[in-house]
mmCIF file of C-alpha atoms in Angstrom:
data_model
loop_
_atom_site.group_PDB
_atom_site.id
_atom_site.type_symbol
_atom_site.label_atom_id
_atom_site.label_comp_id
_atom_site.label_asym_id
_atom_site.label_seq_id
_atom_site.Cartn_x
_atom_site.Cartn_y
_atom_site.Cartn_z
ATOM 1 C CA MET P 1 133.332 114.705 108.227
ATOM 2 C CA THR P 2 132.470 113.451 111.722
ATOM 3 C CA ILE P 3 130.022 110.587 112.165
ATOM 4 C CA GLU P 4 128.393 110.534 115.616
ATOM 5 C CA PRO P 5 126.514 107.739 117.304
ATOM 6 C CA PHE P 6 122.935 108.699 117.934
ATOM 7 C CA ARG P 7 120.485 107.671 120.641
ATOM 8 C CA ILE P 8 116.789 108.694 120.833
ATOM 9 C CA ASP P 9 115.749 110.154 124.146
ATOM 10 C CA ILE P 10 112.536 112.140 123.836
ATOM 11 C CA PRO P 11 111.964 114.397 126.904
ATOM 12 C CA PRO P 12 109.021 113.350 129.080
ATOM 13 C CA ALA P 13 107.572 116.845 128.714
ATOM 14 C CA ASP P 14 107.145 116.270 124.948
ATOM 15 C CA LEU P 15 105.115 113.119 125.534
ATOM 16 C CA ASP P 16 103.044 114.850 128.226
ATOM 17 C CA ASP P 17 102.319 117.691 125.764
ATOM 18 C CA LEU P 18 101.246 115.191 123.121
ATOM 19 C CA ARG P 19 98.741 113.480 125.474
ATOM 20 C CA ASP P 20 97.387 116.852 126.591
ATOM 21 C CA ARG P 21 96.846 117.947 122.991
ATOM 22 C CA LEU P 22 95.137 114.713 122.122
ATOM 23 C CA ALA P 23 92.798 115.078 125.141
ATOM 24 C CA ARG P 24 91.878 118.578 124.028
ATOM 25 C CA THR P 25 91.239 117.803 120.350
ATOM 26 C CA ARG P 26 88.531 119.965 118.812
ATOM 27 C CA TRP P 27 86.749 117.445 116.585
ATOM 28 C CA PRO P 28 84.999 118.473 113.324
ATOM 29 C CA ASP P 29 81.518 117.452 112.307
ATOM 30 C CA HIS P 30 81.026 114.535 109.919
ATOM 31 C CA LEU P 31 78.373 113.137 107.599
ATOM 32 C CA ALA P 32 76.783 109.795 108.295
ATOM 33 C CA GLY P 33 77.234 106.927 105.855
ATOM 34 C CA VAL P 34 79.950 108.382 103.625
ATOM 35 C CA GLY P 35 82.787 106.124 104.772
ATOM 36 C CA TRP P 36 86.180 107.301 103.485
ATOM 37 C CA ASP P 37 84.771 109.233 100.494
ATOM 38 C CA TYR P 38 85.254 112.617 102.114
ATOM 39 C CA GLY P 39 88.509 111.700 103.852
ATOM 40 C CA VAL P 40 89.387 109.980 107.158
ATOM 41 C CA PRO P 41 86.148 109.044 109.024
ATOM 42 C CA LEU P 42 85.616 110.605 112.383
ATOM 43 C CA ASP P 43 84.884 107.390 114.238
ATOM 44 C CA TYR P 44 88.085 105.753 112.927
ATOM 45 C CA LEU P 45 90.276 108.721 113.858
ATOM 46 C CA LYS P 46 88.758 109.070 117.313
ATOM 47 C CA GLU P 47 89.464 105.429 118.053
ATOM 48 C CA VAL P 48 93.067 105.608 116.932
ATOM 49 C CA ALA P 49 93.668 108.949 118.649
ATOM 50 C CA GLU P 50 92.291 107.554 121.946
ATOM 51 C CA TYR P 51 94.557 104.566 121.700
ATOM 52 C CA TRP P 52 97.458 106.921 120.901
ATOM 53 C CA ARG P 53 96.672 108.869 124.108
ATOM 54 C CA THR P 54 95.968 105.996 126.513
ATOM 55 C CA GLY P 55 97.416 102.754 125.133
ATOM 56 C CA TYR P 56 100.337 103.453 122.842
ATOM 57 C CA ASN P 57 103.743 103.381 124.530
ATOM 58 C CA TRP P 58 106.388 105.417 122.693
ATOM 59 C CA ARG P 59 109.125 104.243 125.056
ATOM 60 C CA VAL P 60 108.718 100.637 123.818
ATOM 61 C CA HIS P 61 109.343 101.716 120.212
ATOM 62 C CA GLU P 62 112.081 104.183 121.179
ATOM 63 C CA ALA P 63 113.868 101.297 122.872
ATOM 64 C CA ARG P 64 113.439 99.126 119.774
ATOM 65 C CA LEU P 65 115.007 101.830 117.617
ATOM 66 C CA ASN P 66 117.801 102.352 120.113
ATOM 67 C CA GLU P 67 118.829 98.689 119.684
ATOM 68 C CA LEU P 68 119.801 99.574 116.133
ATOM 69 C CA PRO P 69 123.085 101.189 115.027
ATOM 70 C CA GLN P 70 122.066 104.835 114.541
ATOM 71 C CA PHE P 71 124.250 107.728 113.550
ATOM 72 C CA THR P 72 124.209 111.350 112.438
ATOM 73 C CA THR P 73 126.604 113.378 110.307
ATOM 74 C CA GLU P 74 126.506 116.796 108.665
ATOM 75 C CA ILE P 75 126.577 117.030 104.853
ATOM 76 C CA ASP P 76 126.080 120.202 102.813
ATOM 77 C CA GLY P 77 125.201 122.097 105.992
ATOM 78 C CA GLN P 78 122.429 119.631 106.870
ATOM 79 C CA ASN P 79 122.171 117.036 109.655
ATOM 80 C CA ILE P 80 121.678 113.526 108.272
ATOM 81 C CA TYR P 81 120.369 110.721 110.510
ATOM 82 C CA PHE P 82 120.855 107.130 109.304
ATOM 83 C CA LEU P 83 120.924 103.504 110.251
ATOM 84 C CA HIS P 84 124.045 101.637 109.368
ATOM 85 C CA VAL P 85 123.657 97.869 109.685
ATOM 86 C CA ARG P 86 126.853 96.079 108.710
ATOM 87 C CA SER P 87 126.649 92.465 107.608
ATOM 88 C CA PRO P 88 128.724 89.775 109.332
ATOM 89 C CA GLU P 89 129.649 88.609 105.818
ATOM 90 C CA PRO P 90 132.916 90.373 104.767
ATOM 91 C CA ASP P 91 132.059 90.440 101.068
ATOM 92 C CA ALA P 92 128.563 91.920 101.527
ATOM 93 C CA LEU P 93 127.433 94.587 98.997
ATOM 94 C CA PRO P 94 126.678 97.989 100.407
ATOM 95 C CA LEU P 95 123.063 98.907 99.770
ATOM 96 C CA LEU P 96 121.430 102.367 100.242
ATOM 97 C CA LEU P 97 117.732 102.082 101.078
ATOM 98 C CA THR P 98 115.653 105.278 100.735
ATOM 99 C CA HIS P 99 112.122 105.825 102.023
ATOM 100 C CA GLY P 100 109.500 108.368 100.870
ATOM 101 C CA TRP P 101 106.570 110.369 102.214
ATOM 102 C CA PRO P 102 104.714 109.757 104.520
ATOM 103 C CA GLY P 103 107.056 106.950 105.353
ATOM 104 C CA SER P 104 110.343 106.748 107.262
ATOM 105 C CA VAL P 105 113.263 104.480 108.001
ATOM 106 C CA LEU P 106 110.725 102.403 109.968
ATOM 107 C CA GLU P 107 109.514 100.868 106.687
ATOM 108 C CA PHE P 108 112.675 98.765 106.471
ATOM 109 C CA LEU P 109 112.924 97.372 110.012
ATOM 110 C CA ALA P 110 111.604 93.928 109.152
ATOM 111 C CA THR P 111 114.146 93.645 106.325
ATOM 112 C CA LEU P 112 117.304 94.491 108.289
ATOM 113 C CA GLY P 113 118.074 90.999 109.526
ATOM 114 C CA PRO P 114 117.263 89.054 106.310
ATOM 115 C CA LEU P 115 119.101 91.562 104.047
ATOM 116 C CA SER P 116 122.215 91.991 106.216
ATOM 117 C CA ASP P 117 122.477 88.431 107.589
ATOM 118 C CA PRO P 118 120.786 85.982 105.244
ATOM 119 C CA ARG P 119 122.790 83.103 106.710
ATOM 120 C CA SER P 120 120.809 83.508 109.978
ATOM 121 C CA HIS P 121 117.498 83.851 108.147
ATOM 122 C CA GLY P 122 117.484 80.793 105.877
ATOM 123 C CA GLY P 123 119.183 82.534 102.938
ATOM 124 C CA ASP P 124 122.420 82.360 101.039
ATOM 125 C CA PRO P 125 125.255 84.370 102.710
ATOM 126 C CA ALA P 126 126.384 85.415 99.235
ATOM 127 C CA ASP P 127 123.290 87.654 99.106
ATOM 128 C CA ALA P 128 124.310 89.703 102.176
ATOM 129 C CA PHE P 129 124.262 93.538 102.261
ATOM 130 C CA HIS P 130 125.755 96.257 104.397
ATOM 131 C CA LEU P 131 122.692 98.481 104.864
ATOM 132 C CA VAL P 132 122.607 102.277 104.967
ATOM 133 C CA ILE P 133 119.158 103.680 105.595
ATOM 134 C CA PRO P 134 119.130 107.503 105.923
ATOM 135 C CA ALA P 135 116.208 109.733 106.839
ATOM 136 C CA ILE P 136 115.760 112.156 103.913
ATOM 137 C CA PRO P 137 116.850 115.689 104.885
ATOM 138 C CA GLY P 138 113.782 117.334 106.350
ATOM 139 C CA PHE P 139 112.375 114.018 107.611
ATOM 140 C CA GLY P 140 112.484 112.491 111.088
ATOM 141 C CA PHE P 141 115.712 112.726 113.063
ATOM 142 C CA SER P 142 117.498 114.305 110.174
ATOM 143 C CA GLY P 143 115.491 117.275 111.409
ATOM 144 C CA PRO P 144 114.042 120.209 109.462
ATOM 145 C CA THR P 145 116.038 121.506 106.550
ATOM 146 C CA THR P 146 117.404 125.011 107.271
ATOM 147 C CA ASP P 147 117.660 126.470 103.782
ATOM 148 C CA THR P 148 115.955 126.293 100.434
ATOM 149 C CA GLY P 149 116.960 124.032 97.539
ATOM 150 C CA TRP P 150 116.692 120.610 99.148
ATOM 151 C CA HIS P 151 115.261 118.917 96.051
ATOM 152 C CA MET P 152 115.795 115.307 94.985
ATOM 153 C CA GLY P 153 119.053 116.104 93.188
ATOM 154 C CA ARG P 154 120.621 117.656 96.236
ATOM 155 C CA VAL P 155 119.441 114.807 98.425
ATOM 156 C CA ALA P 156 120.983 112.332 95.989
ATOM 157 C CA ASP P 157 124.339 114.159 96.148
ATOM 158 C CA ALA P 158 124.165 114.207 99.914
ATOM 159 C CA PHE P 159 123.536 110.446 100.054
ATOM 160 C CA ALA P 160 126.435 109.834 97.637
ATOM 161 C CA SER P 161 128.628 111.845 100.020
ATOM 162 C CA LEU P 162 127.331 109.776 102.921
ATOM 163 C CA MET P 163 128.233 106.511 101.217
ATOM 164 C CA ALA P 164 131.680 107.850 100.437
ATOM 165 C CA ARG P 165 132.127 108.999 104.050
ATOM 166 C CA LEU P 166 131.332 105.436 105.166
ATOM 167 C CA GLY P 167 133.965 104.085 102.816
ATOM 168 C CA TYR P 168 131.557 102.648 100.295
ATOM 169 C CA HIS P 169 132.522 103.451 96.709
ATOM 170 C CA ARG P 170 130.597 100.673 94.947
ATOM 171 C CA TYR P 171 127.049 100.053 96.037
ATOM 172 C CA GLY P 172 123.462 99.385 95.032
ATOM 173 C CA VAL P 173 120.488 101.695 95.625
ATOM 174 C CA GLN P 174 116.883 100.854 96.407
ATOM 175 C CA GLY P 175 113.785 103.017 96.826
ATOM 176 C CA GLY P 176 110.107 103.614 96.612
ATOM 177 C CA ASP P 177 108.116 106.871 96.537
ATOM 178 C CA TRP P 178 110.691 109.700 96.852
ATOM 179 C CA GLY P 179 113.317 107.001 97.230
ATOM 180 C CA SER P 180 112.607 106.008 93.604
ATOM 181 C CA GLY P 181 113.455 109.461 92.272
ATOM 182 C CA ILE P 182 116.403 109.962 94.587
ATOM 183 C CA SER P 183 117.866 106.495 93.718
ATOM 184 C CA ARG P 184 117.578 107.146 89.969
ATOM 185 C CA ILE P 185 119.078 110.609 90.209
ATOM 186 C CA LEU P 186 121.939 109.251 92.347
ATOM 187 C CA ALA P 187 122.621 106.626 89.673
ATOM 188 C CA ALA P 188 122.574 109.316 87.008
ATOM 189 C CA GLN P 189 124.808 111.767 88.875
ATOM 190 C CA HIS P 190 127.218 109.187 90.313
ATOM 191 C CA PRO P 191 127.335 106.417 87.724
ATOM 192 C CA ASP P 192 130.837 105.195 88.700
ATOM 193 C CA HIS P 193 129.558 104.126 92.129
ATOM 194 C CA VAL P 194 126.076 102.630 91.520
ATOM 195 C CA VAL P 195 126.048 98.992 90.411
ATOM 196 C CA GLY P 196 122.317 98.635 90.185
ATOM 197 C CA VAL P 197 118.997 100.311 90.925
ATOM 198 C CA HIS P 198 116.071 98.395 92.488
ATOM 199 C CA LEU P 199 112.724 100.185 92.677
ATOM 200 C CA ASN P 200 109.247 99.316 93.940
ATOM 201 C CA PHE P 201 107.690 102.541 92.560
ATOM 202 C CA LEU P 202 108.323 103.914 89.058
ATOM 203 C CA PRO P 203 105.766 106.419 87.843
ATOM 204 C CA LEU P 204 106.284 107.943 84.430
ATOM 205 C CA PRO P 205 105.155 111.475 83.553
ATOM 206 C CA PRO P 206 102.483 112.130 80.938
ATOM 207 C CA GLY P 207 105.001 112.961 78.255
ATOM 208 C CA GLN P 208 106.275 109.451 78.467
ATOM 209 C CA LEU P 209 102.975 107.701 77.946
ATOM 210 C CA PRO P 210 102.833 106.944 74.196
ATOM 211 C CA GLU P 211 100.353 104.656 72.569
ATOM 212 C CA LEU P 212 101.804 101.140 72.661
ATOM 213 C CA PRO P 213 100.484 98.232 70.622
ATOM 214 C CA ASP P 214 99.674 94.846 72.006
ATOM 215 C CA LEU P 215 99.213 95.936 75.578
ATOM 216 C CA THR P 216 97.655 93.523 78.019
ATOM 217 C CA GLU P 217 94.409 94.566 79.654
ATOM 218 C CA THR P 218 96.304 95.110 82.903
ATOM 219 C CA ASP P 219 98.922 97.362 81.313
ATOM 220 C CA ALA P 220 96.310 99.313 79.406
ATOM 221 C CA ALA P 221 94.404 99.886 82.663
ATOM 222 C CA ARG P 222 97.632 101.018 84.386
ATOM 223 C CA ILE P 223 98.430 103.502 81.588
ATOM 224 C CA GLU P 224 94.942 104.919 81.848
ATOM 225 C CA ALA P 225 95.356 105.248 85.599
ATOM 226 C CA MET P 226 98.620 107.143 85.002
ATOM 227 C CA ARG P 227 96.848 109.577 82.645
ATOM 228 C CA ARG P 228 94.052 110.196 85.191
ATOM 229 C CA TYR P 229 96.536 110.711 87.957
ATOM 230 C CA ALA P 230 98.549 113.173 85.890
ATOM 231 C CA ALA P 231 95.410 115.043 84.806
ATOM 232 C CA ASN P 232 93.999 115.377 88.259
ATOM 233 C CA PRO P 233 96.744 115.215 90.918
ATOM 234 C CA PRO P 234 95.524 114.388 94.415
ATOM 235 C CA GLY P 235 95.035 117.165 96.979
ATOM 236 C CA TYR P 236 98.010 116.294 99.202
ATOM 237 C CA LEU P 237 100.328 116.538 96.146
ATOM 238 C CA ARG P 238 98.990 119.906 95.077
ATOM 239 C CA GLN P 239 99.068 121.372 98.580
ATOM 240 C CA GLN P 240 102.585 120.181 99.463
ATOM 241 C CA SER P 241 103.944 121.198 96.104
ATOM 242 C CA THR P 242 102.543 124.754 96.282
ATOM 243 C CA ARG P 243 101.837 125.904 99.834
ATOM 244 C CA PRO P 244 103.585 123.628 102.328
ATOM 245 C CA GLN P 245 104.013 126.440 104.857
ATOM 246 C CA THR P 246 100.263 127.066 105.074
ATOM 247 C CA LEU P 247 99.558 123.376 105.618
ATOM 248 C CA ALA P 248 102.267 123.143 108.281
ATOM 249 C CA TYR P 249 100.480 125.317 110.851
ATOM 250 C CA GLY P 250 97.736 122.723 111.280
ATOM 251 C CA LEU P 251 100.033 119.681 111.186
ATOM 252 C CA ALA P 252 102.639 121.121 113.598
ATOM 253 C CA ASP P 253 100.013 122.244 116.092
ATOM 254 C CA SER P 254 97.556 119.298 116.045
ATOM 255 C CA PRO P 255 98.704 115.721 116.521
ATOM 256 C CA VAL P 256 95.316 114.521 115.322
ATOM 257 C CA GLY P 257 95.779 116.620 112.160
ATOM 258 C CA GLN P 258 99.199 115.034 111.613
ATOM 259 C CA LEU P 259 97.729 111.598 112.244
ATOM 260 C CA ALA P 260 94.896 112.108 109.754
ATOM 261 C CA TRP P 261 97.240 113.487 107.092
ATOM 262 C CA ILE P 262 99.390 110.316 107.255
ATOM 263 C CA ALA P 263 96.787 107.686 108.159
ATOM 264 C CA GLU P 264 94.779 108.491 105.052
ATOM 265 C CA LYS P 265 97.730 107.562 102.810
ATOM 266 C CA PHE P 266 98.500 104.397 104.751
ATOM 267 C CA ARG P 267 94.954 103.324 104.179
ATOM 268 C CA GLU P 268 94.655 104.452 100.564
ATOM 269 C CA TRP P 269 98.067 103.200 99.328
ATOM 270 C CA THR P 270 98.255 99.762 100.957
ATOM 271 C CA ASP P 271 96.862 96.394 100.076
ATOM 272 C CA PRO P 272 93.492 96.017 101.913
ATOM 273 C CA ALA P 273 94.770 92.656 103.071
ATOM 274 C CA SER P 274 97.860 94.158 104.690
ATOM 275 C CA THR P 275 98.096 93.958 108.437
ATOM 276 C CA ILE P 276 100.069 97.100 109.350
ATOM 277 C CA ALA P 277 99.809 97.310 113.084
ATOM 278 C CA VAL P 278 98.392 100.538 114.549
ATOM 279 C CA ASP P 279 101.538 100.805 116.637
ATOM 280 C CA ASP P 280 103.637 100.890 113.430
ATOM 281 C CA LEU P 281 101.396 103.611 112.026
ATOM 282 C CA LEU P 282 101.623 105.686 115.173
ATOM 283 C CA THR P 283 105.393 105.258 115.503
ATOM 284 C CA ASN P 284 105.743 106.499 111.936
ATOM 285 C CA VAL P 285 103.536 109.465 112.797
ATOM 286 C CA MET P 286 105.626 110.094 115.908
ATOM 287 C CA LEU P 287 108.747 110.487 113.780
ATOM 288 C CA TYR P 288 107.070 113.482 112.132
ATOM 289 C CA TRP P 289 105.421 114.838 115.278
ATOM 290 C CA LEU P 290 108.312 114.613 117.752
ATOM 291 C CA THR P 291 110.829 116.032 115.273
ATOM 292 C CA GLY P 292 108.589 118.847 113.975
ATOM 293 C CA THR P 293 109.173 117.805 110.373
ATOM 294 C CA ALA P 294 105.669 118.079 108.882
ATOM 295 C CA ASN P 295 106.708 121.282 107.134
ATOM 296 C CA SER P 296 110.211 120.358 105.973
ATOM 297 C CA SER P 297 109.133 116.940 104.703
ATOM 298 C CA ALA P 298 106.398 118.647 102.653
ATOM 299 C CA ARG P 299 108.930 121.126 101.274
ATOM 300 C CA LEU P 300 110.610 118.318 99.346
ATOM 301 C CA TYR P 301 107.497 118.438 97.091
ATOM 302 C CA TYR P 302 107.840 122.197 96.592
ATOM 303 C CA GLU P 303 111.569 122.079 95.980
ATOM 304 C CA SER P 304 111.327 119.165 93.488
ATOM 305 C CA VAL P 305 108.531 120.549 91.302
ATOM 306 C CA SER P 306 110.966 121.540 88.538
ATOM 307 C CA LEU P 307 112.425 118.001 88.458
ATOM 308 C CA ARG P 308 109.125 116.129 88.256
ATOM 309 C CA GLY P 309 108.297 115.082 84.788
ATOM 310 C CA LYS P 310 111.882 115.282 83.523
ATOM 311 C CA PRO P 311 113.456 112.019 82.304
ATOM 312 C CA ILE P 312 116.134 110.642 84.580
ATOM 313 C CA THR P 313 118.681 108.760 82.533
ATOM 314 C CA PHE P 314 121.266 106.349 83.908
ATOM 315 C CA THR P 315 123.154 103.359 82.636
ATOM 316 C CA ALA P 316 123.093 101.057 85.652
ATOM 317 C CA PRO P 317 120.888 97.980 85.387
ATOM 318 C CA LEU P 318 117.402 98.339 86.761
ATOM 319 C CA GLY P 319 115.225 95.970 88.679
ATOM 320 C CA VAL P 320 111.516 96.679 89.293
ATOM 321 C CA ALA P 321 109.179 95.053 91.756
ATOM 322 C CA VAL P 322 105.514 95.788 90.927
ATOM 323 C CA PHE P 323 102.946 95.501 93.702
ATOM 324 C CA PRO P 324 99.252 95.517 92.700
ATOM 325 C CA HIS P 325 98.044 98.071 95.221
ATOM 326 C CA GLU P 326 100.719 100.642 94.354
ATOM 327 C CA ILE P 327 99.463 104.189 93.697
ATOM 328 C CA VAL P 328 100.203 103.698 89.973
ATOM 329 C CA PRO P 329 101.826 100.327 89.159
ATOM 330 C CA ALA P 330 104.633 100.422 86.607
ATOM 331 C CA VAL P 331 104.244 99.206 82.991
ATOM 332 C CA ARG P 332 107.228 97.287 81.619
ATOM 333 C CA ALA P 333 106.784 98.358 78.023
ATOM 334 C CA LEU P 334 107.087 102.014 79.129
ATOM 335 C CA VAL P 335 109.978 101.493 81.466
ATOM 336 C CA GLU P 336 112.023 99.645 78.835
ATOM 337 C CA GLN P 337 111.788 102.613 76.537
ATOM 338 C CA GLN P 338 114.036 104.507 78.922
ATOM 339 C CA TYR P 339 115.943 102.013 81.047
ATOM 340 C CA THR P 340 117.905 98.792 80.827
ATOM 341 C CA VAL P 341 115.636 96.427 82.730
ATOM 342 C CA THR P 342 117.392 93.289 83.870
ATOM 343 C CA HIS P 343 114.824 92.162 86.446
ATOM 344 C CA TRP P 344 111.055 92.561 86.563
ATOM 345 C CA SER P 345 108.718 91.043 89.154
ATOM 346 C CA GLU P 346 104.934 91.160 89.394
ATOM 347 C CA PHE P 347 103.327 90.316 92.726
ATOM 348 C CA ASP P 348 99.753 89.460 93.664
ATOM 349 C CA ARG P 349 99.787 91.321 96.993
ATOM 350 C CA GLY P 350 101.325 94.374 98.550
ATOM 351 C CA GLY P 351 101.177 98.116 97.992
ATOM 352 C CA HIS P 352 103.090 101.358 98.229
ATOM 353 C CA PHE P 353 104.966 100.513 101.476
ATOM 354 C CA ALA P 354 106.266 97.218 100.214
ATOM 355 C CA ALA P 355 109.089 96.645 102.660
ATOM 356 C CA LEU P 356 106.670 97.198 105.538
ATOM 357 C CA GLU P 357 103.692 95.412 104.091
ATOM 358 C CA VAL P 358 105.216 92.363 102.474
ATOM 359 C CA PRO P 359 108.851 91.943 103.581
ATOM 360 C CA ASP P 360 108.579 88.293 102.668
ATOM 361 C CA LEU P 361 108.221 89.346 99.011
ATOM 362 C CA PHE P 362 110.388 92.410 99.113
ATOM 363 C CA VAL P 363 113.555 90.814 100.552
ATOM 364 C CA PRO P 364 113.838 87.911 98.076
ATOM 365 C CA ASP P 365 113.269 90.291 95.183
ATOM 366 C CA VAL P 366 116.052 92.596 96.260
ATOM 367 C CA ARG P 367 118.387 89.647 96.737
ATOM 368 C CA ALA P 368 117.476 88.191 93.335
ATOM 369 C CA PHE P 369 118.139 91.458 91.466
ATOM 370 C CA PHE P 370 121.493 92.311 93.044
ATOM 371 C CA ARG P 371 122.712 88.704 92.809
ATOM 372 C CA ALA P 372 123.765 89.436 89.222
ATOM 373 C CA HIS P 373 125.296 92.825 89.963
ATOM 374 C CA ARG P 374 127.743 92.296 92.797
#
């Protein structure tokens, strides 16, 4: 039941080892003129890796994280790392924010001030939140999971226990990527505590893709994209869902391999107009590299295979923010067949990492949804 303050202090030897490995990278060949068609281009990766080795300063970002209220606790035999940012407003609503893969708690850093202290950021103090932002077990400073069975449902139960341990018995949940599934399962398994669910990613499995009349061209295109995605899952999804251990040897041994595995998704799943700084990308990669969680984060895919595709039913109101460069943008007509949608927003920019890419859109949408559910 103990909650311990946490401070990041990476040993200098770990940073020296990283630079040494980067300097000794054995680079593969590449084909000229193919761009990103075959994967991450060699020239791009060499440039980023060289900056990582000679220009990037982990200590700057470590210090930035150490300015935040960080904690750890043990739940269900597993270490859980989390940020806990309390609002100065006494009537603030507790809000659990959950990241996904290959993201981290870093996705939400630009939202911490505006969500917890709107009064100081040009907003209405009535919209304030107490923020709880855990690293999913197996990710980042939550550290590798140490036993099997850490699927979305178990994570959801652990997060419900975390909220109770913090004294929060009525709260909202928000998520994208894995955070979407975890948030919905938490609302389903702990309905007496969740007042609302806000999502920025809501894929529906093939069995929930009926023919719907009077679809707009945009929604018809989205449904067709869902069908294509389901029929031909991408390589990272197949690998991490079936053989995460085999993949892990390369990612745990090669920082450039870990960088490529994550950088590809940051490029593929974001709005081309997004300006995610290379330092933000590298700091996110560092949270996997320094904690040795390439394998355990991938295991979430393996453990959750049996849950994917199954309907997740809950009664809490649902708000959905749809960003155009999402992997598969949600379709309202489909979502409303299963959920009580009380808030729906369509944006003209942003992608999969919405809180990181477009916090100026993400924050007002979260505020607007929960305004009616406090």
